Amino acid sequence: MQQVYINQLSDYAGEEVTLRGWLYNMRSSGKLLFPQLRDGTGVVQCVVFKKGVSEELWDSLKNLGQESALSVHGTVRPDERAPGGFELDVNGAQVFQAVEGFPITPKEHGTEFLMDHRHLWLRSRRQHAILKVRHTVVNAVRDFLNHDGFTLCDAPVLTPAACEGTTTLFEVDYFDDEKAYLTQSGQLYNEATAAALGKVYCFGPTFRAERSKTRRHLTEFWMVEPEMSFATLDDVMDLCERFLSHIAARVLDERGEELKVLERDRSKLESVVPPFPRLPYDEAVKILQEGHERGELENRFEWGGDFGAPDEAYISSRYDRPLMVHRYPAAVKAFYMARDPERSDLALGVDVLAPEGYGEVIGGGERATSLEYLEEQLTAHELPREAFEWYLDLRRYGSVPHAGFGMGIERCVAWMCGIEHVRETIPFPRMLYRIRP
Amino acid sequence: MQQVYINQLSDYAGEEVTLRGWLYNMRSSGKLLFPQLRDGTGVVQCVVFKKGVSEELWDSLKNLGQESALSVHGTVRPDERAPGGFELDVNGAQVFQAVEGFPITPKEHGTEFLMDHRHLWLRSRRQHAILKVRHTVVNAVRDFLNHDGFTLCDAPVLTPAACEGTTTLFEVDYFDDEKAYLTQSGQLYNEATAAALGKVYCFGPTFRAERSKTRRHLTEFWMVEPEMSFATLDDVMDLCERFLSHIAARVLDERGEELKVLERDRSKLESVVPPFPRLPYDEAVKILQEGHERGELENRFEWGGDFGAPDEAYISSRYDRPLMVHRYPAAVKAFYMARDPERSDLALGVDVLAPEGYGEVIGGGERATSLEYLEEQLTAHELPREAFEWYLDLRRYGSVPHAGFGMGIERCVAWMCGIEHVRETIPFPRMLYRIRP
């Protein structure tokens, strides 16, 4: 008998097959049992007639608890009312493990309880849908960059120095009392590999030791960072447009079923198409200040700061697609950003704000090319010069205009799924008070 | 004028184009300059006639040092003798940065010097070739698993407990004096996600704090780990065969030029096709002991141990393709391995030894399904029970036969490239005395 997966049933209509999986749910009605089986590729309703199986099997099946492991064999029967279009008329089964007391039941559980049982929570239909969307987002990112001529160059996790500021570093005991730090960004390493290979990206876990408990922060998160030699801020904005619209299109194309489970409004993703609005920071500040005057924003935003979550939500709510805010005050941006030649107090940076209040998903821009400028910036930011000597070499030997960005995968997945909190977008989230399971 | 990349020149024969890149090398001959330009996609020889450009430009070009950054424009001229089939007849150029004293010259440098200058060493043709092969290996891995129905489920880097033994852990200061450890393997997390999604893989950096200085060890390395529910040791061996032969075929297909640069014997990769020989550990021991008796191996190998590098090289040299050694003594394998029901002193594990002395590239096998057995093993291995409670839940709730493997990417890339040491297979290697640059 054919051993198949639930998502292959349409190829076996009328045939006998064997499915293997876990009991998702069970209804019974006198001489009928309706076990729902899940196998990771889908859920199918099975039908067991008391007369169709041995008495022994009937008895072993009728009291099976949620998440019991079993294989069932039977005939695939098309049924328009069934969620996947098919049911299985069972004529035999084998129980691998009968389970009692699976901790996560259809009733409501508190978030802490679910997070403590994350290894089991992952078996629910909603979590499946989110992880499948994550799978598609990650592959869309990689396929897009590979087809666009970027070479993957993994950046190291263990680094000798900070990149995005020294206060949010996790410290590691390396060998012989040496200290290392978990990477906050592959940015600086990307600049080295971009000078070698032209267009590169890194894509791996990054870390921020922030004591922050918002719905948008994890201490460990995955980030993709493309970097292009001979590129400018405008090139980065063009890339952001093509990149995000490719991701949204792939999710729409491959994850229709999952978006239904998540009750995601597809039209929100369908509008993610170029061109994205491009708004100078100065203009964004005006909009925020006018919003405050009209009483639509509680606090008045002053020129010079970084936007808070309410500010980002307010500006981006004016658009149906991602908003690119560019040319920020240099003082609030990283030391390596290039200055605007027409306004030296501005950095040639861009933040891409996702619509629907999802806030910043991408940060990027053009990098400073001048050795002298970067030397000054290291001093001004009180960064240890010695640890950056290798980075300064990139300005000594063949310095060219270059630019790139970083996108946090979990924020992008939360946005695609239309869910509230990034903690559900990664199999095992790490947060301020959470490194288990 | 068209802005193009060197690997696109064949589309522009006879046309005027602009290239941007770095000076790789320069010859001159009286009234001619032959600058070689590299742009990350390739290297092309340019030809500058003194009479063809302004005197000012001639003067600025003729003394340019290695790795100077420039754009050149001119006409693409087919030339059969040229490495890429084309040369560029230059009629203009712009120098972004004239460089003097690039530290890495065509002369021989010592390994320590090159490793200290890794950020610049990456610009050499050999390093390009290796990184391009790495790019292809990583994408071949992902494409294979995605097309085979596996779902990506990233495992966490920050973990509360050891997986592969407690002596080789890097310790991290988490918050409020809590300790975390850098992951050694995503294995245990994979078992949770496989019970949720059937067939899964994780693929990320992993860490081993080993004080080892061999040519096959890094402290930070990338590992891909597929895991399958309802699968056995035999299923893992079948998967290894299809997986490794797919990777070798992709490298042969996409990286012909790079394999030439590396002087790789293609026939060694062409023979990586199923079936791979499957050798029980017991038989491997016999072969090793006979080899010792014949004087071909210095030390006599005794049943019960793990193979050393000379042992692996000796056995695998008998075959032209990867060798799968299976059913090892359980005592030398991880606590979670299933026992052979026919020989309880053996674990249902497999190591895949690459040919040509490259040694173990894959380790995997079937996992124990019994709660009681795993509880005993945790005690026997002196592992902290409390930290594994969540893992034991996987045996309480729907335990099924499952199996998988892990492959270290750097060892695979070294083998594909035919190079000696894994340190060249990752952009920024981390080793016992090396966390810089």
PDB file of C-alpha atoms in Angstrom, chain A residues 5 20-22 38-40 67 69 96-97 99-103 119-120 122-123 128 131-132 134-135 138-139 142 146 150-160 170-176 178-180 182 189 192-199 201 203-205 207 209-211 219-220 222 229-230 386-387 390 393-401 427-428 430-437, chain B residues 5 20-22 38-40 67 69 96-97 99-103 119-120 122-123 128 131-132 134-135 138-139 142 146 150-160 170-176 178-180 182 189 192-199 201 203-205 207 209-211 219-220 222 229-230 386-387 390 393-401 427-428 430-437:
ATOM      1  CA  TYR A   5       1.578  12.500   2.721  1.00  0.00           C
ATOM      2  CA  ARG A  20       1.318   8.412   9.259  1.00  0.00           C
ATOM      3  CA  GLY A  21       0.928  11.184  11.746  1.00  0.00           C
ATOM      4  CA  TRP A  22      -0.582  12.447  14.942  1.00  0.00           C
ATOM      5  CA  ARG A  38      -2.039  15.694  10.897  1.00  0.00           C
ATOM      6  CA  ASP A  39       1.330  14.764   9.371  1.00  0.00           C
ATOM      7  CA  GLY A  40       3.055  18.122   8.954  1.00  0.00           C
ATOM      8  CA  GLU A  67      -1.218  13.842  19.685  1.00  0.00           C
ATOM      9  CA  ALA A  69       0.954   8.755  17.014  1.00  0.00           C
ATOM     10  CA  PHE A  96       2.667   3.915  17.644  1.00  0.00           C
ATOM     11  CA  GLN A  97       1.915   5.662  20.914  1.00  0.00           C
ATOM     12  CA  VAL A  99      -1.168   9.682  24.405  1.00  0.00           C
ATOM     13  CA  GLU A 100      -3.097  11.035  27.359  1.00  0.00           C
ATOM     14  CA  GLY A 101      -3.055  14.534  28.716  1.00  0.00           C
ATOM     15  CA  PHE A 102      -1.391  16.520  25.929  1.00  0.00           C
ATOM     16  CA  PRO A 103      -0.886  19.857  27.678  1.00  0.00           C
ATOM     17  CA  HIS A 119       8.121  22.642  21.649  1.00  0.00           C
ATOM     18  CA  LEU A 120       4.512  21.361  21.713  1.00  0.00           C
ATOM     19  CA  LEU A 122       4.497  24.343  17.397  1.00  0.00           C
ATOM     20  CA  ARG A 123       2.082  21.518  16.543  1.00  0.00           C
ATOM     21  CA  HIS A 128       2.333  25.692  11.271  1.00  0.00           C
ATOM     22  CA  LEU A 131       6.447  28.710  10.173  1.00  0.00           C
ATOM     23  CA  LYS A 132       5.472  27.925   6.585  1.00  0.00           C
ATOM     24  CA  ARG A 134       8.714  32.055   7.446  1.00  0.00           C
ATOM     25  CA  HIS A 135      10.051  29.230   5.257  1.00  0.00           C
ATOM     26  CA  VAL A 138      13.544  33.028   3.822  1.00  0.00           C
ATOM     27  CA  ASN A 139      13.586  31.247   0.484  1.00  0.00           C
ATOM     28  CA  ARG A 142      17.652  33.961  -0.935  1.00  0.00           C
ATOM     29  CA  ASN A 146      20.891  34.838  -5.862  1.00  0.00           C
ATOM     30  CA  PHE A 150      24.552  38.560  -5.139  1.00  0.00           C
ATOM     31  CA  THR A 151      27.034  36.075  -3.659  1.00  0.00           C
ATOM     32  CA  LEU A 152      26.354  34.665  -0.202  1.00  0.00           C
ATOM     33  CA  CYS A 153      29.198  35.532   2.178  1.00  0.00           C
ATOM     34  CA  ASP A 154      28.376  34.449   5.721  1.00  0.00           C
ATOM     35  CA  ALA A 155      29.536  36.938   8.348  1.00  0.00           C
ATOM     36  CA  PRO A 156      30.951  35.634  11.632  1.00  0.00           C
ATOM     37  CA  VAL A 157      28.860  35.444  14.812  1.00  0.00           C
ATOM     38  CA  LEU A 158      31.885  35.678  17.115  1.00  0.00           C
ATOM     39  CA  THR A 159      33.395  39.116  16.718  1.00  0.00           C
ATOM     40  CA  PRO A 160      36.077  41.056  18.560  1.00  0.00           C
ATOM     41  CA  PHE A 170      26.437  39.733  24.579  1.00  0.00           C
ATOM     42  CA  GLU A 171      29.856  38.754  25.875  1.00  0.00           C
ATOM     43  CA  VAL A 172      31.320  35.298  25.295  1.00  0.00           C
ATOM     44  CA  ASP A 173      34.245  33.611  27.041  1.00  0.00           C
ATOM     45  CA  TYR A 174      36.562  32.681  24.208  1.00  0.00           C
ATOM     46  CA  PHE A 175      39.822  30.841  24.966  1.00  0.00           C
ATOM     47  CA  ASP A 176      42.410  31.817  27.553  1.00  0.00           C
ATOM     48  CA  GLU A 178      39.901  36.347  25.730  1.00  0.00           C
ATOM     49  CA  LYS A 179      36.469  37.960  25.259  1.00  0.00           C
ATOM     50  CA  ALA A 180      34.373  37.816  22.126  1.00  0.00           C
ATOM     51  CA  LEU A 182      27.973  38.027  19.510  1.00  0.00           C
ATOM     52  CA  TYR A 189      32.219  42.243   7.143  1.00  0.00           C
ATOM     53  CA  ALA A 192      34.980  43.657   2.981  1.00  0.00           C
ATOM     54  CA  THR A 193      33.340  40.912   0.933  1.00  0.00           C
ATOM     55  CA  ALA A 194      31.567  43.454  -1.324  1.00  0.00           C
ATOM     56  CA  ALA A 195      34.980  44.917  -2.187  1.00  0.00           C
ATOM     57  CA  ALA A 196      36.018  41.381  -3.140  1.00  0.00           C
ATOM     58  CA  LEU A 197      32.906  40.123  -4.931  1.00  0.00           C
ATOM     59  CA  GLY A 198      30.910  43.213  -5.918  1.00  0.00           C
ATOM     60  CA  LYS A 199      27.440  42.266  -4.697  1.00  0.00           C
ATOM     61  CA  TYR A 201      24.820  39.235   1.235  1.00  0.00           C
ATOM     62  CA  PHE A 203      22.076  35.980   6.284  1.00  0.00           C
ATOM     63  CA  GLY A 204      22.317  34.596   9.772  1.00  0.00           C
ATOM     64  CA  PRO A 205      21.392  35.074  13.411  1.00  0.00           C
ATOM     65  CA  PHE A 207      22.046  39.431  18.654  1.00  0.00           C
ATOM     66  CA  ALA A 209      21.309  42.461  24.480  1.00  0.00           C
ATOM     67  CA  GLU A 210      18.508  45.007  24.811  1.00  0.00           C
ATOM     68  CA  ARG A 211      16.461  45.032  27.992  1.00  0.00           C
ATOM     69  CA  THR A 219      17.500  39.083  21.640  1.00  0.00           C
ATOM     70  CA  GLU A 220      18.335  36.599  18.864  1.00  0.00           C
ATOM     71  CA  TRP A 222      17.792  36.487  11.810  1.00  0.00           C
ATOM     72  CA  SER A 229      29.845  48.040  -4.444  1.00  0.00           C
ATOM     73  CA  PHE A 230      29.492  51.078  -6.700  1.00  0.00           C
ATOM     74  CA  GLU A 386      42.582  49.125  17.131  1.00  0.00           C
ATOM     75  CA  ALA A 387      39.628  46.762  16.600  1.00  0.00           C
ATOM     76  CA  TRP A 390      41.053  46.056   9.340  1.00  0.00           C
ATOM     77  CA  ASP A 393      41.954  49.069   5.332  1.00  0.00           C
ATOM     78  CA  LEU A 394      38.841  48.937   3.135  1.00  0.00           C
ATOM     79  CA  ARG A 395      39.167  52.744   2.747  1.00  0.00           C
ATOM     80  CA  ARG A 396      42.910  52.556   2.171  1.00  0.00           C
ATOM     81  CA  TYR A 397      42.785  49.981  -0.606  1.00  0.00           C
ATOM     82  CA  GLY A 398      40.272  50.613  -3.359  1.00  0.00           C
ATOM     83  CA  SER A 399      37.572  52.606  -1.592  1.00  0.00           C
ATOM     84  CA  VAL A 400      34.455  53.018  -3.741  1.00  0.00           C
ATOM     85  CA  PRO A 401      30.882  54.207  -3.156  1.00  0.00           C
ATOM     86  CA  PRO A 427      10.581  28.370  16.254  1.00  0.00           C
ATOM     87  CA  PHE A 428      12.307  29.054  19.581  1.00  0.00           C
ATOM     88  CA  ARG A 430      14.864  34.291  22.744  1.00  0.00           C
ATOM     89  CA  MET A 431      13.815  37.293  24.801  1.00  0.00           C
ATOM     90  CA  LEU A 432      14.780  39.154  27.926  1.00  0.00           C
ATOM     91  CA  TYR A 433      13.460  36.498  30.297  1.00  0.00           C
ATOM     92  CA  ARG A 434      13.242  33.601  27.896  1.00  0.00           C
ATOM     93  CA  ILE A 435      15.985  31.198  26.784  1.00  0.00           C
ATOM     94  CA  ARG A 436      13.920  28.019  27.287  1.00  0.00           C
ATOM     95  CA  PRO A 437      13.002  25.597  25.894  1.00  0.00           C
TER      96      PRO A 437
ATOM     97  CA  TYR B   5      29.576  43.488 -15.295  1.00  0.00           C
ATOM     98  CA  ARG B  20      33.747  49.389 -12.639  1.00  0.00           C
ATOM     99  CA  GLY B  21      36.144  47.542 -10.410  1.00  0.00           C
ATOM    100  CA  TRP B  22      39.594  47.188  -9.004  1.00  0.00           C
ATOM    101  CA  ARG B  38      38.264  42.643 -11.562  1.00  0.00           C
ATOM    102  CA  ASP B  39      34.692  43.487 -10.507  1.00  0.00           C
ATOM    103  CA  GLY B  40      33.659  40.444  -8.468  1.00  0.00           C
ATOM    104  CA  GLU B  67      43.557  47.340  -5.955  1.00  0.00           C
ATOM    105  CA  ALA B  69      39.456  51.528  -7.804  1.00  0.00           C
ATOM    106  CA  PHE B  96      38.026  56.512  -7.793  1.00  0.00           C
ATOM    107  CA  GLN B  97      41.071  55.838  -5.668  1.00  0.00           C
ATOM    108  CA  VAL B  99      46.225  52.797  -4.267  1.00  0.00           C
ATOM    109  CA  GLU B 100      49.816  52.198  -3.274  1.00  0.00           C
ATOM    110  CA  GLY B 101      51.243  49.381  -1.254  1.00  0.00           C
ATOM    111  CA  PHE B 102      48.396  46.852  -1.226  1.00  0.00           C
ATOM    112  CA  PRO B 103      49.723  44.359   1.335  1.00  0.00           C
ATOM    113  CA  HIS B 119      39.554  41.039   4.642  1.00  0.00           C
ATOM    114  CA  LEU B 120      41.959  41.762   1.765  1.00  0.00           C
ATOM    115  CA  LEU B 122      39.380  37.571  -0.051  1.00  0.00           C
ATOM    116  CA  ARG B 123      40.086  39.613  -3.192  1.00  0.00           C
ATOM    117  CA  HIS B 128      36.810  34.028  -5.040  1.00  0.00           C
ATOM    118  CA  LEU B 131      33.568  31.407  -1.904  1.00  0.00           C
ATOM    119  CA  LYS B 132      31.639  30.851  -5.121  1.00  0.00           C
ATOM    120  CA  ARG B 134      30.536  27.715  -0.977  1.00  0.00           C
ATOM    121  CA  HIS B 135      27.676  29.819  -2.362  1.00  0.00           C
ATOM    122  CA  VAL B 138      24.747  26.291   0.391  1.00  0.00           C
ATOM    123  CA  ASN B 139      22.140  26.881  -2.300  1.00  0.00           C
ATOM    124  CA  ARG B 142      18.656  24.455   0.503  1.00  0.00           C
ATOM    125  CA  ASN B 146      13.076  22.475  -0.095  1.00  0.00           C
ATOM    126  CA  PHE B 150      11.502  19.733   4.125  1.00  0.00           C
ATOM    127  CA  THR B 151      10.450  22.865   6.003  1.00  0.00           C
ATOM    128  CA  LEU B 152      13.143  25.238   7.278  1.00  0.00           C
ATOM    129  CA  CYS B 153      12.933  25.582  11.074  1.00  0.00           C
ATOM    130  CA  ASP B 154      15.828  27.622  12.417  1.00  0.00           C
ATOM    131  CA  ALA B 155      17.184  26.312  15.705  1.00  0.00           C
ATOM    132  CA  PRO B 156      18.310  28.797  18.364  1.00  0.00           C
ATOM    133  CA  VAL B 157      21.966  29.723  18.877  1.00  0.00           C
ATOM    134  CA  LEU B 158      21.485  30.659  22.533  1.00  0.00           C
ATOM    135  CA  THR B 159      20.610  27.529  24.448  1.00  0.00           C
ATOM    136  CA  PRO B 160      20.279  26.667  28.124  1.00  0.00           C
ATOM    137  CA  PHE B 170      31.079  28.526  24.816  1.00  0.00           C
ATOM    138  CA  GLU B 171      29.435  30.331  27.725  1.00  0.00           C
ATOM    139  CA  VAL B 172      27.529  33.588  27.239  1.00  0.00           C
ATOM    140  CA  ASP B 173      26.461  36.129  29.854  1.00  0.00           C
ATOM    141  CA  TYR B 174      22.731  36.411  29.352  1.00  0.00           C
ATOM    142  CA  PHE B 175      20.698  38.812  31.510  1.00  0.00           C
ATOM    143  CA  ASP B 176      20.827  39.092  35.305  1.00  0.00           C
ATOM    144  CA  GLU B 178      21.936  33.911  33.849  1.00  0.00           C
ATOM    145  CA  LYS B 179      24.240  31.803  31.684  1.00  0.00           C
ATOM    146  CA  ALA B 180      23.512  30.626  28.173  1.00  0.00           C
ATOM    147  CA  LEU B 182      26.229  28.700  22.103  1.00  0.00           C
ATOM    148  CA  TYR B 189      15.168  21.333  18.513  1.00  0.00           C
ATOM    149  CA  ALA B 192      10.536  19.029  18.231  1.00  0.00           C
ATOM    150  CA  THR B 193       9.881  20.709  14.893  1.00  0.00           C
ATOM    151  CA  ALA B 194       9.915  17.358  13.039  1.00  0.00           C
ATOM    152  CA  ALA B 195       7.107  16.179  15.346  1.00  0.00           C
ATOM    153  CA  ALA B 196       5.232  19.318  14.315  1.00  0.00           C
ATOM    154  CA  LEU B 197       5.997  19.481  10.592  1.00  0.00           C
ATOM    155  CA  GLY B 198       7.134  16.010   9.584  1.00  0.00           C
ATOM    156  CA  LYS B 199      10.288  16.787   7.624  1.00  0.00           C
ATOM    157  CA  TYR B 201      15.864  21.193   8.607  1.00  0.00           C
ATOM    158  CA  PHE B 203      20.858  25.497   8.874  1.00  0.00           C
ATOM    159  CA  GLY B 204      22.948  27.954  10.809  1.00  0.00           C
ATOM    160  CA  PRO B 205      26.186  28.571  12.650  1.00  0.00           C
ATOM    161  CA  PHE B 207      29.992  26.285  17.875  1.00  0.00           C
ATOM    162  CA  ALA B 209      34.983  25.224  22.051  1.00  0.00           C
ATOM    163  CA  GLU B 210      37.546  22.570  21.153  1.00  0.00           C
ATOM    164  CA  ARG B 211      41.211  23.286  21.768  1.00  0.00           C
ATOM    165  CA  THR B 219      35.223  26.953  16.498  1.00  0.00           C
ATOM    166  CA  GLU B 220      32.348  28.487  14.497  1.00  0.00           C
ATOM    167  CA  TRP B 222      27.789  26.225   9.582  1.00  0.00           C
ATOM    168  CA  SER B 229       9.581  11.803  11.342  1.00  0.00           C
ATOM    169  CA  PHE B 230       8.668   8.182  10.629  1.00  0.00           C
ATOM    170  CA  GLU B 386      15.822  19.555  34.357  1.00  0.00           C
ATOM    171  CA  ALA B 387      17.195  21.178  31.206  1.00  0.00           C
ATOM    172  CA  TRP B 390      11.030  19.691  27.316  1.00  0.00           C
ATOM    173  CA  ASP B 393       8.035  15.684  26.355  1.00  0.00           C
ATOM    174  CA  LEU B 394       8.662  14.675  22.738  1.00  0.00           C
ATOM    175  CA  ARG B 395       8.683  11.029  23.952  1.00  0.00           C
ATOM    176  CA  ARG B 396       5.625  11.533  26.142  1.00  0.00           C
ATOM    177  CA  TYR B 397       3.426  13.008  23.446  1.00  0.00           C
ATOM    178  CA  GLY B 398       3.347  11.190  20.129  1.00  0.00           C
ATOM    179  CA  SER B 399       6.763   9.530  20.031  1.00  0.00           C
ATOM    180  CA  VAL B 400       7.513   8.011  16.615  1.00  0.00           C
ATOM    181  CA  PRO B 401      10.603   6.597  14.888  1.00  0.00           C
ATOM    182  CA  PRO B 427      34.846  34.270   4.767  1.00  0.00           C
ATOM    183  CA  PHE B 428      36.045  34.949   8.315  1.00  0.00           C
ATOM    184  CA  ARG B 430      37.196  31.429  13.812  1.00  0.00           C
ATOM    185  CA  MET B 431      39.757  29.132  15.359  1.00  0.00           C
ATOM    186  CA  LEU B 432      41.526  28.531  18.648  1.00  0.00           C
ATOM    187  CA  TYR B 433      43.730  31.621  18.373  1.00  0.00           C
ATOM    188  CA  ARG B 434      41.825  33.526  15.742  1.00  0.00           C
ATOM    189  CA  ILE B 435      38.788  35.789  16.181  1.00  0.00           C
ATOM    190  CA  ARG B 436      40.142  38.627  14.024  1.00  0.00           C
ATOM    191  CA  PRO B 437      39.508  40.346  11.707  1.00  0.00           C
TER     192      PRO B 437
END
